[in-house]
Each structure stands twice: as C-alpha cells, then as structure tokens.
C-alpha cells in the first residue's frame, strides 16, 4: 500500500509518501481499499505537532486522516456481516491517508446510494462533528436561533443543514463573498460576509436578543464576542481554534500562538451561572471508542441522507501525491466544502 507518513512536526515538506505492506485485519476488523480520503483541518494541526490526541494515541511518525471511502478487500475472522467487495465508507482515528485502511467493523458503513466515493469520504467527520455539537451538546429547540461561524466550510455547512432539520433559524458567517451563496444554499437564513461588513454589528441586527447557540471553531479571534452575543439562556459550543494557526507557510508562529493563548478567554463558573450561559467543547477524535454515540449519530445522519434532507458538501479532489497542495489550500481559508484525496 501507499500511505502518507509524517516523521516529525513541521511544514508541507513533512508529508512523505511511502510504500508499506498491506494491513492484515484483526478478528473484528475490516480492510478497505480506499478510493477517496477526506481531508480535515485537524490533519494540518496534526502535521504541525499541535494535536493533543495524536500525541496521546500515536506519536511520531504518524499518518493523518479520519475518514475514507472504498471497497472492502479483507475481513477479520469474527466479521460475518460484511463481504469482500462491499462499497463502504468509514472513520478511523488517524491512519486515513492510505490506499488501505484497517478499522474496527463498527466504524464502517454502507456507501449511501446518493453519494459517490469522494462525497462519502468527505461526509462522516464533518457531519459527526456537527451532529455531536448540535444534538449531543446544544440540544436546540425548534425556533432557536443559531450563529454558525465558517458556514461555507465542511462542519459549518453540515451545521446549517442539521440546524434546518432541527427547525432552527440559522445565521451563517463567511469570510469571503464567493462563499455567500454556498452558505445560503445550505440553509442559512442570513449570511454575514465579514469581508464586507462588520461581523458583530450584522450579528446583532440579525438577532437583537442574542443567539440561543453559537458554534465556533475560530478560537481567540471570535470566542469572547461569541459568548457576549449569547441569548440568556444560551450555549457556546467550541470545537476548534483555527485563527490561532497560520494561513500560509504551514508552520505555527510560536510568538503569535503564545500571545493568542494568553488572550483566549477563561470562563468563570460563577459568571457563567449568573449570566445563565453555558460553554461546551469537545474533540471528535476522542469519541470513536464510544460505539453507541457513533452508531446512533450515523444511523440518524444516513436516514436523513436517504430522505434527501442532507446533501454532501461540495468536494474538491486532489491526487494523493499532491497532499501538500491540499493542506496548503485548506489552511488558506479560501476553500468551500470538503477537500478529498484520490489515490
């Protein structure tokens, strides 16, 4: 098999393509020959050496990647309900940037009839993230108003669609004018283009009484104001810190990172109680062992796919050997939807 290996933290030059023996499945595993591999911003953070669970579970060297789609090429001795040749997609805690992936059976799902391989490979990480943020943590009521940052990206677009399913009013924030129509098509009732208008002035106009839920992966650049614009009661859900990391060059600016860390707001429990507000956060990579959560979430998501209530995000494809270009594009903040590697 061919796989991307990162020997140690660094820039795009650390993404090396290696040839290694194909994996052999353990009794409860399946091996999938990948036809498409999802790329996520977390993969860039892993490459920079800043992703905590990557250090905890793997260390160096590491192969990034959380999602894939392809054909089952081998099954373990305990797997009796999945045949070789079945078209599937799934999730893996690291190791996804490879032509062959061995994963536990419960992390693989039948390919939806409405998706091609690239669409399926770009589906699970962003939609599971959005699902957990919205339905496991925020629990918005029908009619709630949501503010979704990075609304034309993978998770942001998924949040807009799931917010519509939940009966919520969604306000999406985008960073460039070419992303406005994408966010609107995914369900945003109001789209704030912060490249052309004041973000928080527009946010107050769209929801004068504040937001029932704010979903924020930006980090220090917006967290404080996201909290300030909550309704009472309101919930701020945090799932990333993108603004603390570089937009170009592929390497963290350690001085900026330290300064941003010091500027990141700390939420005092007494103040939270008095404000009737909640701050919630999570990291999807720690949840793959929670089989019940994974199966319930994917079951509901795939049912909505079959009903036509969820559409896959727009996909931009890169050959596997151009993985560095994919990382560079994703870090630039100019992309829409998902990026997918094609072996």
mmCIF file of C-alpha atoms in Angstrom, residues 54 102 138 241 258 320:
data_model
loop_
_atom_site.group_PDB
_atom_site.id
_atom_site.type_symbol
_atom_site.label_atom_id
_atom_site.label_comp_id
_atom_site.label_asym_id
_atom_site.label_seq_id
_atom_site.Cartn_x
_atom_site.Cartn_y
_atom_site.Cartn_z
ATOM 1 C CA UNK A 54 -2.363 12.470 18.008
ATOM 2 C CA UNK A 102 -7.784 -1.479 8.680
ATOM 3 C CA UNK A 138 -26.510 22.145 22.411
ATOM 4 C CA UNK A 241 -9.091 27.192 17.325
ATOM 5 C CA UNK A 258 1.644 32.167 22.780
ATOM 6 C CA UNK A 320 -2.823 11.538 -3.093
#
